[in-house]
PDB file of C-alpha atoms in Angstrom:
ATOM      1  CA  MET A  91     -24.330   0.887  34.345  1.00  0.00           C
ATOM      2  CA  ALA A  92     -21.732  -0.189  31.738  1.00  0.00           C
ATOM      3  CA  ILE A  93     -21.248   1.621  28.431  1.00  0.00           C
ATOM      4  CA  ILE A  94     -19.023  -0.235  25.988  1.00  0.00           C
ATOM      5  CA  GLY A  95     -17.526   2.122  23.477  1.00  0.00           C
ATOM      6  CA  GLY A  96     -16.351   5.672  24.286  1.00  0.00           C
ATOM      7  CA  GLY A  97     -16.938   7.541  21.080  1.00  0.00           C
ATOM      8  CA  ALA A  98     -19.435  10.355  20.664  1.00  0.00           C
ATOM      9  CA  ALA A  99     -22.354   7.947  21.290  1.00  0.00           C
ATOM     10  CA  GLY A 100     -20.965   6.365  24.385  1.00  0.00           C
ATOM     11  CA  LEU A 101     -19.749   9.582  26.013  1.00  0.00           C
ATOM     12  CA  SER A 102     -23.135  11.290  25.181  1.00  0.00           C
ATOM     13  CA  ALA A 103     -24.990   8.500  27.036  1.00  0.00           C
ATOM     14  CA  ALA A 104     -22.508   8.600  29.876  1.00  0.00           C
ATOM     15  CA  LEU A 105     -23.009  12.385  30.264  1.00  0.00           C
ATOM     16  CA  VAL A 106     -26.791  11.960  30.523  1.00  0.00           C
ATOM     17  CA  LEU A 107     -26.621   9.013  32.977  1.00  0.00           C
ATOM     18  CA  SER A 108     -23.943  10.503  35.187  1.00  0.00           C
ATOM     19  CA  ARG A 109     -25.901  13.701  35.460  1.00  0.00           C
ATOM     20  CA  ALA A 110     -28.898  11.496  36.431  1.00  0.00           C
ATOM     21  CA  ARG A 111     -26.695  10.331  39.412  1.00  0.00           C
ATOM     22  CA  ARG A 112     -26.146   6.870  38.045  1.00  0.00           C
ATOM     23  CA  SER A 113     -22.940   4.944  38.579  1.00  0.00           C
ATOM     24  CA  VAL A 114     -21.452   4.892  35.100  1.00  0.00           C
ATOM     25  CA  LEU A 115     -18.476   2.918  33.705  1.00  0.00           C
ATOM     26  CA  VAL A 116     -17.416   3.646  30.134  1.00  0.00           C
ATOM     27  CA  VAL A 117     -14.887   1.157  28.605  1.00  0.00           C
ATOM     28  CA  ASP A 118     -13.203   2.261  25.487  1.00  0.00           C
ATOM     29  CA  ALA A 119     -10.529   0.564  23.398  1.00  0.00           C
ATOM     30  CA  GLY A 120      -9.228   3.769  21.933  1.00  0.00           C
ATOM     31  CA  ALA A 121      -9.749   3.073  18.242  1.00  0.00           C
ATOM     32  CA  PRO A 122     -12.465   5.491  16.980  1.00  0.00           C
ATOM     33  CA  ARG A 123     -13.687   4.979  13.491  1.00  0.00           C
ATOM     34  CA  ASN A 124     -13.095   8.629  12.520  1.00  0.00           C
ATOM     35  CA  GLY A 125      -9.645   8.764  14.085  1.00  0.00           C
ATOM     36  CA  PRO A 126      -7.813   9.208  10.783  1.00  0.00           C
ATOM     37  CA  ALA A 127      -9.923  12.347   9.903  1.00  0.00           C
ATOM     38  CA  ALA A 128      -8.324  15.711  10.676  1.00  0.00           C
ATOM     39  CA  HIS A 129     -11.607  17.383  11.245  1.00  0.00           C
ATOM     40  CA  MET A 130     -15.282  16.564  12.020  1.00  0.00           C
ATOM     41  CA  HIS A 131     -18.107  18.328  10.269  1.00  0.00           C
ATOM     42  CA  GLY A 132     -21.805  18.619  10.529  1.00  0.00           C
ATOM     43  CA  TYR A 133     -21.865  18.724  14.269  1.00  0.00           C
ATOM     44  CA  LEU A 134     -23.625  21.933  15.328  1.00  0.00           C
ATOM     45  CA  SER A 135     -21.237  24.204  17.394  1.00  0.00           C
ATOM     46  CA  ARG A 136     -18.361  21.662  16.900  1.00  0.00           C
ATOM     47  CA  ASP A 137     -17.894  21.950  13.076  1.00  0.00           C
ATOM     48  CA  GLY A 138     -14.262  21.568  12.130  1.00  0.00           C
ATOM     49  CA  MET A 139     -13.158  20.185  15.488  1.00  0.00           C
ATOM     50  CA  ALA A 140     -10.721  17.406  15.474  1.00  0.00           C
ATOM     51  CA  PRO A 141     -12.299  14.048  16.417  1.00  0.00           C
ATOM     52  CA  ALA A 142      -9.769  13.516  19.164  1.00  0.00           C
ATOM     53  CA  GLU A 143     -10.554  16.956  20.640  1.00  0.00           C
ATOM     54  CA  LEU A 144     -14.232  16.141  20.814  1.00  0.00           C
ATOM     55  CA  LEU A 145     -13.478  12.967  22.765  1.00  0.00           C
ATOM     56  CA  LYS A 146     -11.100  14.820  25.064  1.00  0.00           C
ATOM     57  CA  VAL A 147     -13.776  17.391  25.909  1.00  0.00           C
ATOM     58  CA  GLY A 148     -16.475  14.707  26.280  1.00  0.00           C
ATOM     59  CA  ARG A 149     -14.376  12.640  28.596  1.00  0.00           C
ATOM     60  CA  ALA A 150     -13.655  15.614  30.832  1.00  0.00           C
ATOM     61  CA  GLU A 151     -17.473  16.405  30.937  1.00  0.00           C
ATOM     62  CA  VAL A 152     -18.336  12.836  31.881  1.00  0.00           C
ATOM     63  CA  ARG A 153     -15.630  12.745  34.588  1.00  0.00           C
ATOM     64  CA  HIS A 154     -16.892  16.100  35.950  1.00  0.00           C
ATOM     65  CA  TYR A 155     -20.165  14.454  36.829  1.00  0.00           C
ATOM     66  CA  GLY A 156     -18.554  11.445  38.356  1.00  0.00           C
ATOM     67  CA  GLY A 157     -18.523   9.024  35.496  1.00  0.00           C
ATOM     68  CA  ASP A 158     -15.683   6.502  35.260  1.00  0.00           C
ATOM     69  CA  ILE A 159     -13.795   5.959  32.003  1.00  0.00           C
ATOM     70  CA  LEU A 160     -11.551   2.905  31.628  1.00  0.00           C
ATOM     71  CA  ASP A 161      -9.124   2.486  28.712  1.00  0.00           C
ATOM     72  CA  ALA A 162      -9.457  -1.174  27.996  1.00  0.00           C
ATOM     73  CA  THR A 163     -10.980  -3.749  25.555  1.00  0.00           C
ATOM     74  CA  VAL A 164     -14.016  -5.836  26.384  1.00  0.00           C
ATOM     75  CA  ASP A 165     -13.378  -9.506  25.732  1.00  0.00           C
ATOM     76  CA  GLY A 166     -16.646 -10.874  27.013  1.00  0.00           C
ATOM     77  CA  LEU A 167     -20.199  -9.870  27.964  1.00  0.00           C
ATOM     78  CA  THR A 168     -22.447 -12.326  29.768  1.00  0.00           C
ATOM     79  CA  GLU A 169     -25.630 -12.207  31.795  1.00  0.00           C
ATOM     80  CA  ASP A 170     -25.534 -13.117  35.530  1.00  0.00           C
ATOM     81  CA  ARG A 171     -28.155 -13.084  38.208  1.00  0.00           C
ATOM     82  CA  THR A 172     -27.860  -9.353  39.021  1.00  0.00           C
ATOM     83  CA  GLY A 173     -27.487  -8.183  35.469  1.00  0.00           C
ATOM     84  CA  PHE A 174     -24.360  -8.441  33.349  1.00  0.00           C
ATOM     85  CA  GLU A 175     -20.710  -9.292  33.703  1.00  0.00           C
ATOM     86  CA  VAL A 176     -18.208  -7.353  31.612  1.00  0.00           C
ATOM     87  CA  THR A 177     -14.841  -9.152  31.152  1.00  0.00           C
ATOM     88  CA  LEU A 178     -11.870  -6.997  30.178  1.00  0.00           C
ATOM     89  CA  THR A 179      -8.601  -7.868  28.550  1.00  0.00           C
ATOM     90  CA  GLY A 180      -6.305  -9.181  31.331  1.00  0.00           C
ATOM     91  CA  GLY A 181      -9.247 -10.865  33.111  1.00  0.00           C
ATOM     92  CA  LEU A 182     -10.615  -7.868  35.042  1.00  0.00           C
ATOM     93  CA  ARG A 183     -14.405  -8.187  35.613  1.00  0.00           C
ATOM     94  CA  ARG A 184     -17.052  -5.604  36.277  1.00  0.00           C
ATOM     95  CA  THR A 185     -20.785  -6.025  36.891  1.00  0.00           C
ATOM     96  CA  ALA A 186     -23.616  -3.749  35.669  1.00  0.00           C
ATOM     97  CA  ARG A 187     -27.353  -3.735  36.011  1.00  0.00           C
ATOM     98  CA  ARG A 188     -27.698  -2.508  32.352  1.00  0.00           C
ATOM     99  CA  VAL A 189     -25.452  -2.310  29.370  1.00  0.00           C
ATOM    100  CA  LEU A 190     -25.282   0.110  26.517  1.00  0.00           C
ATOM    101  CA  VAL A 191     -23.072  -0.996  23.515  1.00  0.00           C
ATOM    102  CA  THR A 192     -21.799   1.748  21.257  1.00  0.00           C
ATOM    103  CA  THR A 193     -18.884  -0.021  19.597  1.00  0.00           C
ATOM    104  CA  GLY A 194     -19.552   1.368  16.141  1.00  0.00           C
ATOM    105  CA  LEU A 195     -18.493  -0.240  12.851  1.00  0.00           C
ATOM    106  CA  ARG A 196     -15.518  -0.775  10.712  1.00  0.00           C
ATOM    107  CA  ASP A 197     -15.112   0.126   7.011  1.00  0.00           C
ATOM    108  CA  GLU A 198     -14.029  -2.668   4.637  1.00  0.00           C
ATOM    109  CA  LEU A 199     -12.382  -1.074   1.696  1.00  0.00           C
ATOM    110  CA  PRO A 200     -11.493  -2.348  -1.752  1.00  0.00           C
ATOM    111  CA  ASP A 201      -8.040  -3.819  -2.136  1.00  0.00           C
ATOM    112  CA  ILE A 202      -6.513  -1.102  -4.300  1.00  0.00           C
ATOM    113  CA  THR A 203      -2.891  -0.053  -3.900  1.00  0.00           C
ATOM    114  CA  GLY A 204      -2.676   3.240  -1.969  1.00  0.00           C
ATOM    115  CA  LEU A 205      -6.312   3.534  -1.029  1.00  0.00           C
ATOM    116  CA  ARG A 206      -6.165   2.566   2.621  1.00  0.00           C
ATOM    117  CA  GLN A 207      -3.232   4.966   3.232  1.00  0.00           C
ATOM    118  CA  ARG A 208      -5.312   7.892   1.978  1.00  0.00           C
ATOM    119  CA  TRP A 209      -8.440   7.045   3.814  1.00  0.00           C
ATOM    120  CA  ALA A 210     -10.101  10.008   5.480  1.00  0.00           C
ATOM    121  CA  ARG A 211      -7.641  12.391   3.805  1.00  0.00           C
ATOM    122  CA  ASP A 212      -8.331  12.584   0.166  1.00  0.00           C
ATOM    123  CA  VAL A 213     -10.116   9.113  -0.083  1.00  0.00           C
ATOM    124  CA  LEU A 214     -13.451   9.777   1.464  1.00  0.00           C
ATOM    125  CA  HIS A 215     -16.830   8.133   2.031  1.00  0.00           C
ATOM    126  CA  CYS A 216     -19.296  10.617   3.291  1.00  0.00           C
ATOM    127  CA  PRO A 217     -19.946  13.686   0.996  1.00  0.00           C
ATOM    128  CA  TYR A 218     -22.007  15.368   3.798  1.00  0.00           C
ATOM    129  CA  CYS A 219     -18.976  15.055   6.085  1.00  0.00           C
ATOM    130  CA  HIS A 220     -16.280  15.996   3.549  1.00  0.00           C
ATOM    131  CA  GLY A 221     -17.803  17.261   0.345  1.00  0.00           C
ATOM    132  CA  HIS A 222     -17.594  20.941   1.207  1.00  0.00           C
ATOM    133  CA  GLU A 223     -13.816  20.700   1.842  1.00  0.00           C
ATOM    134  CA  VAL A 224     -13.169  19.347  -1.747  1.00  0.00           C
ATOM    135  CA  ARG A 225     -15.924  21.340  -3.545  1.00  0.00           C
ATOM    136  CA  ASP A 226     -15.226  22.379  -7.110  1.00  0.00           C
ATOM    137  CA  ARG A 227     -12.272  20.057  -7.497  1.00  0.00           C
ATOM    138  CA  GLN A 228     -11.639  17.062  -9.697  1.00  0.00           C
ATOM    139  CA  LEU A 229     -13.508  14.337  -7.889  1.00  0.00           C
ATOM    140  CA  GLY A 230     -14.032  10.624  -8.543  1.00  0.00           C
ATOM    141  CA  VAL A 231     -16.422   7.908  -7.237  1.00  0.00           C
ATOM    142  CA  LEU A 232     -15.348   4.376  -7.106  1.00  0.00           C
ATOM    143  CA  GLY A 233     -18.393   2.517  -8.444  1.00  0.00           C
ATOM    144  CA  GLY A 234     -19.458  -1.000  -9.252  1.00  0.00           C
ATOM    145  CA  SER A 235     -21.261  -1.713  -5.933  1.00  0.00           C
ATOM    146  CA  PRO A 236     -25.074  -1.666  -5.316  1.00  0.00           C
ATOM    147  CA  GLY A 237     -26.253   1.863  -5.040  1.00  0.00           C
ATOM    148  CA  ALA A 238     -22.990   3.449  -6.248  1.00  0.00           C
ATOM    149  CA  VAL A 239     -24.634   5.369  -9.149  1.00  0.00           C
ATOM    150  CA  ARG A 240     -27.078   6.983  -6.807  1.00  0.00           C
ATOM    151  CA  TYR A 241     -24.125   7.777  -4.456  1.00  0.00           C
ATOM    152  CA  ALA A 242     -22.270   9.417  -7.411  1.00  0.00           C
ATOM    153  CA  GLN A 243     -25.336  11.556  -8.173  1.00  0.00           C
ATOM    154  CA  ILE A 244     -25.129  12.891  -4.601  1.00  0.00           C
ATOM    155  CA  VAL A 245     -21.415  13.609  -4.868  1.00  0.00           C
ATOM    156  CA  ARG A 246     -22.188  15.581  -8.028  1.00  0.00           C
ATOM    157  CA  GLN A 247     -23.688  18.169  -5.727  1.00  0.00           C
ATOM    158  CA  TRP A 248     -20.210  19.386  -4.792  1.00  0.00           C
ATOM    159  CA  THR A 249     -18.471  19.569  -8.157  1.00  0.00           C
ATOM    160  CA  HIS A 250     -18.985  20.008 -11.921  1.00  0.00           C
ATOM    161  CA  ASP A 251     -15.967  17.731 -12.570  1.00  0.00           C
ATOM    162  CA  LEU A 252     -16.884  14.253 -11.430  1.00  0.00           C
ATOM    163  CA  VAL A 253     -15.794  10.888 -12.916  1.00  0.00           C
ATOM    164  CA  TYR A 254     -17.488   7.617 -12.117  1.00  0.00           C
ATOM    165  CA  PHE A 255     -15.120   4.678 -12.185  1.00  0.00           C
ATOM    166  CA  THR A 256     -16.836   1.242 -12.782  1.00  0.00           C
ATOM    167  CA  PRO A 257     -15.965  -2.218 -14.063  1.00  0.00           C
ATOM    168  CA  PRO A 258     -17.069  -2.829 -17.598  1.00  0.00           C
ATOM    169  CA  GLY A 259     -20.630  -4.149 -18.088  1.00  0.00           C
ATOM    170  CA  THR A 260     -22.016  -3.039 -14.719  1.00  0.00           C
ATOM    171  CA  LEU A 261     -24.044   0.029 -15.777  1.00  0.00           C
ATOM    172  CA  THR A 262     -27.654  -0.370 -16.875  1.00  0.00           C
ATOM    173  CA  ALA A 263     -28.818   1.822 -19.819  1.00  0.00           C
ATOM    174  CA  ALA A 264     -30.906   3.930 -17.401  1.00  0.00           C
ATOM    175  CA  GLU A 265     -27.885   4.445 -15.110  1.00  0.00           C
ATOM    176  CA  ARG A 266     -25.638   5.431 -17.975  1.00  0.00           C
ATOM    177  CA  THR A 267     -28.263   7.911 -19.140  1.00  0.00           C
ATOM    178  CA  GLN A 268     -28.643   9.406 -15.676  1.00  0.00           C
ATOM    179  CA  LEU A 269     -24.854   9.853 -15.341  1.00  0.00           C
ATOM    180  CA  THR A 270     -24.488  11.421 -18.802  1.00  0.00           C
ATOM    181  CA  ALA A 271     -27.528  13.745 -18.222  1.00  0.00           C
ATOM    182  CA  ARG A 272     -25.653  15.312 -15.271  1.00  0.00           C
ATOM    183  CA  ALA A 273     -22.292  15.504 -17.009  1.00  0.00           C
ATOM    184  CA  ILE A 274     -20.729  12.807 -14.839  1.00  0.00           C
ATOM    185  CA  GLY A 275     -17.842  11.167 -16.760  1.00  0.00           C
ATOM    186  CA  VAL A 276     -17.879   7.400 -16.984  1.00  0.00           C
ATOM    187  CA  VAL A 277     -14.565   5.509 -16.977  1.00  0.00           C
ATOM    188  CA  GLU A 278     -14.963   1.756 -17.374  1.00  0.00           C
ATOM    189  CA  GLY A 279     -12.047  -0.388 -16.301  1.00  0.00           C
ATOM    190  CA  ALA A 280     -10.380  -1.936 -13.291  1.00  0.00           C
ATOM    191  CA  VAL A 281      -8.819   0.644 -10.895  1.00  0.00           C
ATOM    192  CA  GLU A 282      -5.306  -0.587 -10.101  1.00  0.00           C
ATOM    193  CA  GLN A 283      -3.649   2.135  -7.993  1.00  0.00           C
ATOM    194  CA  LEU A 284      -3.886   5.610  -6.639  1.00  0.00           C
ATOM    195  CA  LEU A 285      -1.110   7.944  -7.515  1.00  0.00           C
ATOM    196  CA  VAL A 286       0.191  10.213  -4.755  1.00  0.00           C
ATOM    197  CA  ASN A 287       2.784  13.014  -4.966  1.00  0.00           C
ATOM    198  CA  ASP A 288       3.831  15.443  -2.269  1.00  0.00           C
ATOM    199  CA  ASP A 289       1.398  13.705   0.096  1.00  0.00           C
ATOM    200  CA  ARG A 290      -1.637  14.532  -2.206  1.00  0.00           C
ATOM    201  CA  LEU A 291      -3.733  12.382  -4.402  1.00  0.00           C
ATOM    202  CA  ARG A 292      -2.942  13.196  -7.976  1.00  0.00           C
ATOM    203  CA  GLY A 293      -4.731  10.549 -10.041  1.00  0.00           C
ATOM    204  CA  VAL A 294      -6.295   7.089 -10.461  1.00  0.00           C
ATOM    205  CA  ARG A 295      -4.428   4.541 -12.532  1.00  0.00           C
ATOM    206  CA  LEU A 296      -6.361   1.791 -14.366  1.00  0.00           C
ATOM    207  CA  ALA A 297      -5.227  -1.558 -15.547  1.00  0.00           C
ATOM    208  CA  GLY A 298      -3.504  -0.940 -18.851  1.00  0.00           C
ATOM    209  CA  GLY A 299      -1.840   2.222 -17.618  1.00  0.00           C
ATOM    210  CA  ARG A 300      -4.354   4.872 -18.191  1.00  0.00           C
ATOM    211  CA  VAL A 301      -4.202   7.690 -15.573  1.00  0.00           C
ATOM    212  CA  VAL A 302      -7.206   9.892 -14.733  1.00  0.00           C
ATOM    213  CA  PRO A 303      -6.174  12.970 -12.764  1.00  0.00           C
ATOM    214  CA  ARG A 304      -8.245  13.426  -9.509  1.00  0.00           C
ATOM    215  CA  ASP A 305      -7.890  15.456  -6.437  1.00  0.00           C
ATOM    216  CA  ALA A 306     -10.103  13.312  -4.228  1.00  0.00           C
ATOM    217  CA  LEU A 307     -11.906  10.011  -4.499  1.00  0.00           C
ATOM    218  CA  PHE A 308     -15.175   8.981  -2.851  1.00  0.00           C
ATOM    219  CA  VAL A 309     -15.467   5.333  -2.016  1.00  0.00           C
ATOM    220  CA  PRO A 310     -18.589   3.683  -0.707  1.00  0.00           C
ATOM    221  CA  PRO A 311     -17.194   1.163   1.755  1.00  0.00           C
ATOM    222  CA  THR A 312     -18.824  -2.082   3.089  1.00  0.00           C
ATOM    223  CA  PHE A 313     -19.989  -1.333   6.665  1.00  0.00           C
ATOM    224  CA  VAL A 314     -19.377  -4.178   9.080  1.00  0.00           C
ATOM    225  CA  PRO A 315     -20.792  -3.606  12.576  1.00  0.00           C
ATOM    226  CA  ASN A 316     -18.694  -4.323  15.655  1.00  0.00           C
ATOM    227  CA  ASN A 317     -21.628  -6.232  17.150  1.00  0.00           C
ATOM    228  CA  HIS A 318     -20.118  -9.512  18.340  1.00  0.00           C
ATOM    229  CA  LEU A 319     -20.810  -8.657  22.016  1.00  0.00           C
ATOM    230  CA  LEU A 320     -24.472  -8.085  21.146  1.00  0.00           C
ATOM    231  CA  THR A 321     -24.902 -11.168  18.976  1.00  0.00           C
ATOM    232  CA  GLY A 322     -23.029 -13.219  21.652  1.00  0.00           C
ATOM    233  CA  LEU A 323     -25.756 -12.334  24.068  1.00  0.00           C
ATOM    234  CA  GLY A 324     -28.423 -13.418  21.572  1.00  0.00           C
ATOM    235  CA  CYS A 325     -29.682 -10.071  20.433  1.00  0.00           C
ATOM    236  CA  ALA A 326     -31.972 -10.371  17.343  1.00  0.00           C
ATOM    237  CA  VAL A 327     -30.568  -9.250  14.008  1.00  0.00           C
ATOM    238  CA  ASP A 328     -32.112  -8.283  10.673  1.00  0.00           C
ATOM    239  CA  ASP A 329     -31.586 -10.037   7.395  1.00  0.00           C
ATOM    240  CA  ASP A 330     -28.418  -8.186   6.765  1.00  0.00           C
ATOM    241  CA  GLY A 331     -26.872  -9.069  10.205  1.00  0.00           C
ATOM    242  CA  TRP A 332     -27.466  -5.747  11.936  1.00  0.00           C
ATOM    243  CA  VAL A 333     -28.737  -5.853  15.463  1.00  0.00           C
ATOM    244  CA  THR A 334     -32.306  -4.587  15.670  1.00  0.00           C
ATOM    245  CA  THR A 335     -33.509  -2.084  18.339  1.00  0.00           C
ATOM    246  CA  ASP A 336     -36.653  -0.249  19.168  1.00  0.00           C
ATOM    247  CA  PRO A 337     -36.772   3.571  18.854  1.00  0.00           C
ATOM    248  CA  THR A 338     -35.071   4.012  22.217  1.00  0.00           C
ATOM    249  CA  GLY A 339     -32.217   1.702  21.333  1.00  0.00           C
ATOM    250  CA  ARG A 340     -33.400  -1.266  23.364  1.00  0.00           C
ATOM    251  CA  THR A 341     -32.422  -4.650  21.901  1.00  0.00           C
ATOM    252  CA  SER A 342     -34.344  -7.915  22.098  1.00  0.00           C
ATOM    253  CA  VAL A 343     -32.294  -8.861  25.205  1.00  0.00           C
ATOM    254  CA  PRO A 344     -33.803  -7.291  28.401  1.00  0.00           C
ATOM    255  CA  GLY A 345     -31.340  -4.865  29.970  1.00  0.00           C
ATOM    256  CA  VAL A 346     -29.271  -4.371  26.743  1.00  0.00           C
ATOM    257  CA  TRP A 347     -29.312  -1.164  24.665  1.00  0.00           C
ATOM    258  CA  ALA A 348     -27.335  -0.217  21.529  1.00  0.00           C
ATOM    259  CA  ALA A 349     -26.741   3.088  19.795  1.00  0.00           C
ATOM    260  CA  GLY A 350     -24.758   4.693  17.104  1.00  0.00           C
ATOM    261  CA  ASN A 351     -22.974   3.079  14.112  1.00  0.00           C
ATOM    262  CA  VAL A 352     -23.167  -0.429  15.703  1.00  0.00           C
ATOM    263  CA  VAL A 353     -26.835  -0.472  14.823  1.00  0.00           C
ATOM    264  CA  ASP A 354     -27.166   2.419  12.342  1.00  0.00           C
ATOM    265  CA  PRO A 355     -24.534   2.541   9.523  1.00  0.00           C
ATOM    266  CA  ARG A 356     -25.830   5.892   8.381  1.00  0.00           C
ATOM    267  CA  ALA A 357     -25.447   7.723  11.625  1.00  0.00           C
ATOM    268  CA  GLN A 358     -23.113  10.692  11.592  1.00  0.00           C
ATOM    269  CA  VAL A 359     -21.284  11.795  14.731  1.00  0.00           C
ATOM    270  CA  ILE A 360     -24.091  14.126  15.808  1.00  0.00           C
ATOM    271  CA  THR A 361     -26.798  11.531  14.998  1.00  0.00           C
ATOM    272  CA  ALA A 362     -24.937   8.780  16.990  1.00  0.00           C
ATOM    273  CA  ALA A 363     -24.637  11.159  19.962  1.00  0.00           C
ATOM    274  CA  GLY A 364     -28.299  12.013  19.774  1.00  0.00           C
ATOM    275  CA  ALA A 365     -29.409   8.442  19.515  1.00  0.00           C
ATOM    276  CA  ALA A 366     -27.224   7.526  22.531  1.00  0.00           C
ATOM    277  CA  SER A 367     -28.708  10.369  24.524  1.00  0.00           C
ATOM    278  CA  ALA A 368     -32.169   9.118  23.828  1.00  0.00           C
ATOM    279  CA  ALA A 369     -31.082   5.597  24.780  1.00  0.00           C
ATOM    280  CA  ALA A 370     -29.642   6.895  28.073  1.00  0.00           C
ATOM    281  CA  ILE A 371     -32.918   8.540  29.021  1.00  0.00           C
ATOM    282  CA  ALA A 372     -34.813   5.305  28.300  1.00  0.00           C
ATOM    283  CA  LEU A 373     -32.218   3.345  30.250  1.00  0.00           C
ATOM    284  CA  ASN A 374     -32.659   5.493  33.235  1.00  0.00           C
ATOM    285  CA  ALA A 375     -36.439   5.201  33.118  1.00  0.00           C
ATOM    286  CA  ASP A 376     -36.040   1.446  33.012  1.00  0.00           C
ATOM    287  CA  LEU A 377     -33.783   1.495  36.004  1.00  0.00           C
ATOM    288  CA  VAL A 378     -36.249   3.734  37.848  1.00  0.00           C
ATOM    289  CA  GLY A 379     -38.983   1.254  37.189  1.00  0.00           C
ATOM    290  CA  GLU A 380     -36.763  -1.489  38.646  1.00  0.00           C
ATOM    291  CA  ASP A 381     -35.940   0.737  41.666  1.00  0.00           C
ATOM    292  CA  VAL A 382     -39.657   1.287  42.283  1.00  0.00           C
ATOM    293  CA  ARG A 383     -40.415  -2.430  42.226  1.00  0.00           C
ATOM    294  CA  SER A 384     -37.536  -3.149  44.617  1.00  0.00           C
ATOM    295  CA  ALA A 385     -38.559  -0.441  46.981  1.00  0.00           C
ATOM    296  CA  VAL A 386     -42.187  -1.698  46.988  1.00  0.00           C
ATOM    297  CA  ASP A 387     -41.037  -5.251  47.663  1.00  0.00           C
ATOM    298  CA  ALA A 388     -38.906  -4.116  50.522  1.00  0.00           C
ATOM    299  CA  TYR A 389     -41.620  -1.902  51.947  1.00  0.00           C
ATOM    300  CA  GLN A 390     -44.269  -4.695  51.845  1.00  0.00           C
ATOM    301  CA  HIS A 391     -41.808  -7.124  53.410  1.00  0.00           C
ATOM    302  CA  THR A 392     -41.199  -4.870  56.402  1.00  0.00           C
ATOM    303  CA  SER A 393     -44.736  -3.608  56.925  1.00  0.00           C
TER     304      SER A 393
END
């Protein structure tokens, strides 16, 4: 059994499968999406834990039950007569009867000076993950993208001082009324730069030089799934390019499952871990079915 991706989703599945006495290999490239964040929130019993610490504990638990974890990058995934062949950087190959892909997604951010450097510090994307930590401060939302006004209305839950930055001419009359009704300030103009002093965000500079003081900025990024291994196998995708799965994480390709942000952009850490746990249970049941068929064939052949 090969699990590609060793974040919360991959390790959660590996824990279930290794406890089910399956031979499990986790391959992880060591670049978790939430790596830049100092703390992880919303994970029951682990709230405030550093993401790296969660992975360290998770790896130890998987290894305790006999799971194997390999620090490497998967360059290729192909089907063979026994299942799948996983090709790693450097040419090493491993085979597996089933594959679970938990490679997550990457955040594509607007090209604004200083924004990438503050990502997951005081430039944030998930109010449920980070809103409490910046509550009642001067917050901003970078708007202009589809759904950004609704996103700003959610961020408003955490502060009475919120500014919505948007390019001119992008707001409808209804959206402007909604923002005004909840005392969300509207600043129309092109955001040019984030101003940082003493390693803290201090403000947002617009083209023309106007500076709006802010303590934190929420940015809805573009989510891009790391699903090239899945699409390379021919897994079906929806109209937006996301690989589709059934409720257990099974893809359209027999023997291939996927869980976490690679198929669900809205999954938080705890959600991704739960989905992968469910996928692992379904995977084991699928393997048991194959084991039964093989045993029956062998029994009938010898009787």
